[in-house]
Amino acid sequence: MLISNLAASREAIFRAREISPSSPPQKRVLPSTLAGGITGGTAGAVLRGRANIIPGMIMFSLFGFAGQHIYNALDSRQSSDIPSSPTSTQGDVPSENAVRDQPRWKRILNSKYSPMKVLSDEQYEEMLREQLVRVDAEIALVDEEIEKVRATATEQRDSDL
């Protein structure tokens, strides 16, 4: 209940103030603080009674304020690790603007902390080729073993006769 209320309040404030995802991080602090206050006041009223509306608003406003500042600090630190030139010397490292334009789920999956990674079609084809080479090598080893077993079986049959 709290998270959905916070997210809905925050999104409504973003839309009302016409704040886009590409806007500077400082513009996101006030909506997060206000959404925290709305959520805290609602939670205080529903869960604990009328007397807890103001304390809930104050605490959750502080949580929203602090949380947005922490997110902005971590985001700027991660963004500073990305090269700023559109064409990087590392080849497949995208520019900061290209990373910011990606959907949030892609940025999360491509983060260095995620165990998963979004693959391009070329990367996926290369991965499949490598797996196919491994399977072909295993098949070749099994074929060699079969030939050895057949050879020993024919030798035993010839020696028994």
mmCIF file of C-alpha atoms in Angstrom:
data_model
loop_
_atom_site.group_PDB
_atom_site.id
_atom_site.type_symbol
_atom_site.label_atom_id
_atom_site.label_comp_id
_atom_site.label_asym_id
_atom_site.label_seq_id
_atom_site.Cartn_x
_atom_site.Cartn_y
_atom_site.Cartn_z
ATOM 1 C CA MET A 1 0.000 0.000 0.000
ATOM 2 C CA LEU A 2 2.744 2.450 0.922
ATOM 3 C CA ILE A 3 4.857 1.916 -2.174
ATOM 4 C CA SER A 4 1.940 2.115 -4.589
ATOM 5 C CA ASN A 5 0.654 5.260 -2.856
ATOM 6 C CA LEU A 6 4.130 6.815 -2.977
ATOM 7 C CA ALA A 7 4.647 5.891 -6.627
ATOM 8 C CA ALA A 8 1.226 7.158 -7.685
ATOM 9 C CA SER A 9 1.614 10.418 -5.752
ATOM 10 C CA ARG A 10 5.096 10.978 -7.115
ATOM 11 C CA GLU A 11 4.014 10.267 -10.688
ATOM 12 C CA ALA A 12 1.007 12.603 -10.358
ATOM 13 C CA ILE A 13 3.244 15.396 -9.066
ATOM 14 C CA PHE A 14 5.728 14.778 -11.900
ATOM 15 C CA ARG A 15 2.954 15.088 -14.464
ATOM 16 C CA ALA A 16 1.393 18.142 -12.799
ATOM 17 C CA ARG A 17 4.755 19.947 -12.706
ATOM 18 C CA GLU A 18 5.669 18.631 -16.204
ATOM 19 C CA ILE A 19 8.882 16.994 -15.032
ATOM 20 C CA SER A 20 10.235 14.480 -17.542
ATOM 21 C CA PRO A 21 12.659 11.594 -16.907
ATOM 22 C CA SER A 22 15.381 13.595 -18.690
ATOM 23 C CA SER A 23 15.005 16.597 -16.361
ATOM 24 C CA PRO A 24 17.841 17.396 -13.934
ATOM 25 C CA PRO A 25 17.926 15.348 -10.738
ATOM 26 C CA GLN A 26 17.419 18.442 -8.562
ATOM 27 C CA LYS A 27 13.911 18.859 -10.002
ATOM 28 C CA ARG A 28 12.981 15.386 -8.752
ATOM 29 C CA VAL A 29 13.650 16.171 -5.074
ATOM 30 C CA LEU A 30 10.562 18.312 -4.396
ATOM 31 C CA PRO A 31 8.064 15.847 -5.946
ATOM 32 C CA SER A 32 9.642 12.973 -4.015
ATOM 33 C CA THR A 33 9.437 14.969 -0.780
ATOM 34 C CA LEU A 34 5.802 15.937 -1.398
ATOM 35 C CA ALA A 35 4.860 12.386 -2.383
ATOM 36 C CA GLY A 36 6.510 11.113 0.784
ATOM 37 C CA GLY A 37 4.487 13.571 2.835
ATOM 38 C CA ILE A 38 1.230 12.556 1.144
ATOM 39 C CA THR A 39 2.021 8.886 1.671
ATOM 40 C CA GLY A 40 3.036 9.393 5.301
ATOM 41 C CA GLY A 41 -0.068 11.407 6.064
ATOM 42 C CA THR A 42 -2.301 8.824 4.421
ATOM 43 C CA ALA A 43 -0.574 5.937 6.172
ATOM 44 C CA GLY A 44 -0.700 7.745 9.519
ATOM 45 C CA ALA A 45 -4.406 8.435 9.147
ATOM 46 C CA VAL A 46 -5.365 4.955 7.952
ATOM 47 C CA LEU A 47 -3.129 2.835 10.136
ATOM 48 C CA ARG A 48 -2.712 4.837 13.345
ATOM 49 C CA GLY A 49 -5.459 7.438 13.532
ATOM 50 C CA ARG A 50 -5.904 11.149 13.062
ATOM 51 C CA ALA A 51 -3.255 12.130 15.600
ATOM 52 C CA ASN A 52 -0.499 10.549 13.484
ATOM 53 C CA ILE A 53 -1.108 12.423 10.226
ATOM 54 C CA ILE A 54 1.392 15.243 10.905
ATOM 55 C CA PRO A 55 4.193 13.016 12.288
ATOM 56 C CA GLY A 56 3.692 10.628 9.356
ATOM 57 C CA MET A 57 3.863 13.481 6.869
ATOM 58 C CA ILE A 58 7.040 14.856 8.440
ATOM 59 C CA MET A 59 8.851 11.520 8.634
ATOM 60 C CA PHE A 60 7.888 10.306 5.182
ATOM 61 C CA SER A 61 8.749 13.715 3.679
ATOM 62 C CA LEU A 62 12.203 13.320 5.186
ATOM 63 C CA PHE A 63 12.406 9.776 3.819
ATOM 64 C CA GLY A 64 11.383 10.972 0.340
ATOM 65 C CA PHE A 65 13.862 13.849 0.482
ATOM 66 C CA ALA A 66 16.740 11.676 1.697
ATOM 67 C CA GLY A 67 15.885 8.813 -0.620
ATOM 68 C CA GLN A 68 15.854 11.046 -3.702
ATOM 69 C CA HIS A 69 19.154 12.672 -2.725
ATOM 70 C CA ILE A 70 20.753 9.255 -2.195
ATOM 71 C CA TYR A 71 19.410 8.051 -5.545
ATOM 72 C CA ASN A 72 20.712 11.200 -7.272
ATOM 73 C CA ALA A 73 24.162 10.736 -5.710
ATOM 74 C CA LEU A 74 24.368 7.081 -6.743
ATOM 75 C CA ASP A 75 23.039 7.863 -10.215
ATOM 76 C CA SER A 76 25.544 10.662 -10.775
ATOM 77 C CA ARG A 77 28.373 8.435 -9.575
ATOM 78 C CA GLN A 78 27.344 5.685 -11.976
ATOM 79 C CA SER A 79 26.884 8.213 -14.794
ATOM 80 C CA SER A 80 30.356 9.600 -14.211
ATOM 81 C CA ASP A 81 31.786 6.107 -14.788
ATOM 82 C CA ILE A 82 30.334 6.107 -18.310
ATOM 83 C CA PRO A 83 32.449 7.812 -21.002
ATOM 84 C CA SER A 84 30.874 11.073 -22.188
ATOM 85 C CA SER A 85 31.877 10.819 -25.852
ATOM 86 C CA PRO A 86 29.346 9.183 -28.172
ATOM 87 C CA THR A 87 32.008 7.060 -29.830
ATOM 88 C CA SER A 88 34.034 5.302 -27.215
ATOM 89 C CA THR A 89 37.413 3.688 -27.685
ATOM 90 C CA GLN A 90 36.059 0.604 -25.932
ATOM 91 C CA GLY A 91 33.658 -0.073 -28.790
ATOM 92 C CA ASP A 92 30.414 -1.248 -27.246
ATOM 93 C CA VAL A 93 30.216 1.153 -24.280
ATOM 94 C CA PRO A 94 27.336 3.565 -24.988
ATOM 95 C CA SER A 95 27.458 7.280 -24.295
ATOM 96 C CA GLU A 96 25.856 8.784 -21.185
ATOM 97 C CA ASN A 97 22.967 10.226 -23.217
ATOM 98 C CA ALA A 98 22.336 6.868 -24.869
ATOM 99 C CA VAL A 99 22.245 5.203 -21.452
ATOM 100 C CA ARG A 100 19.852 7.846 -20.068
ATOM 101 C CA ASP A 101 17.509 7.370 -23.053
ATOM 102 C CA GLN A 102 17.231 3.626 -22.388
ATOM 103 C CA PRO A 103 14.238 2.353 -20.435
ATOM 104 C CA ARG A 104 14.827 1.937 -16.705
ATOM 105 C CA TRP A 105 14.624 -1.886 -16.876
ATOM 106 C CA LYS A 106 17.452 -1.961 -19.438
ATOM 107 C CA ARG A 107 19.614 0.328 -17.291
ATOM 108 C CA ILE A 108 18.990 -1.906 -14.272
ATOM 109 C CA LEU A 109 19.821 -5.092 -16.182
ATOM 110 C CA ASN A 110 22.951 -3.568 -17.708
ATOM 111 C CA SER A 111 24.207 -2.259 -14.379
ATOM 112 C CA LYS A 112 27.380 -3.831 -13.029
ATOM 113 C CA TYR A 113 25.427 -5.086 -10.004
ATOM 114 C CA SER A 114 22.893 -7.092 -12.016
ATOM 115 C CA PRO A 115 23.493 -10.806 -12.624
ATOM 116 C CA MET A 116 21.672 -10.480 -15.962
ATOM 117 C CA LYS A 117 22.472 -8.479 -19.068
ATOM 118 C CA VAL A 118 20.463 -7.329 -22.075
ATOM 119 C CA LEU A 119 22.043 -8.836 -25.185
ATOM 120 C CA SER A 120 21.962 -7.445 -28.698
ATOM 121 C CA ASP A 121 21.117 -9.803 -31.541
ATOM 122 C CA GLU A 122 24.795 -10.038 -32.510
ATOM 123 C CA GLN A 123 25.875 -10.863 -28.955
ATOM 124 C CA TYR A 124 23.174 -13.533 -28.715
ATOM 125 C CA GLU A 125 24.216 -15.070 -32.058
ATOM 126 C CA GLU A 126 27.852 -15.157 -30.905
ATOM 127 C CA MET A 127 26.848 -16.830 -27.651
ATOM 128 C CA LEU A 128 24.858 -19.448 -29.570
ATOM 129 C CA ARG A 129 27.808 -20.063 -31.917
ATOM 130 C CA GLU A 130 30.107 -20.647 -28.930
ATOM 131 C CA GLN A 131 27.622 -23.104 -27.435
ATOM 132 C CA LEU A 132 27.313 -24.888 -30.786
ATOM 133 C CA VAL A 133 31.104 -25.244 -30.988
ATOM 134 C CA ARG A 134 31.138 -26.744 -27.477
ATOM 135 C CA VAL A 135 28.373 -29.195 -28.350
ATOM 136 C CA ASP A 136 30.177 -30.190 -31.566
ATOM 137 C CA ALA A 137 33.371 -30.817 -29.564
ATOM 138 C CA GLU A 138 31.471 -32.992 -27.083
ATOM 139 C CA ILE A 139 29.874 -34.930 -29.952
ATOM 140 C CA ALA A 140 33.323 -35.500 -31.470
ATOM 141 C CA LEU A 141 34.605 -36.840 -28.120
ATOM 142 C CA VAL A 142 31.622 -39.168 -27.793
ATOM 143 C CA ASP A 143 32.153 -40.375 -31.381
ATOM 144 C CA GLU A 144 35.797 -41.173 -30.534
ATOM 145 C CA GLU A 145 34.685 -43.143 -27.472
ATOM 146 C CA ILE A 146 32.165 -45.065 -29.582
ATOM 147 C CA GLU A 147 34.886 -45.929 -32.103
ATOM 148 C CA LYS A 148 37.169 -47.126 -29.285
ATOM 149 C CA VAL A 149 34.399 -49.304 -27.849
ATOM 150 C CA ARG A 150 33.628 -50.735 -31.295
ATOM 151 C CA ALA A 151 37.314 -51.401 -31.920
ATOM 152 C CA THR A 152 37.722 -53.231 -28.602
ATOM 153 C CA ALA A 153 34.487 -55.156 -29.254
ATOM 154 C CA THR A 154 35.731 -56.317 -32.664
ATOM 155 C CA GLU A 155 39.111 -57.231 -31.188
ATOM 156 C CA GLN A 156 37.440 -59.315 -28.493
ATOM 157 C CA ARG A 157 35.162 -60.989 -31.025
ATOM 158 C CA ASP A 158 38.131 -61.779 -33.300
ATOM 159 C CA SER A 159 40.186 -63.144 -30.389
ATOM 160 C CA ASP A 160 37.250 -65.314 -29.230
ATOM 161 C CA LEU A 161 37.044 -66.961 -32.621
#
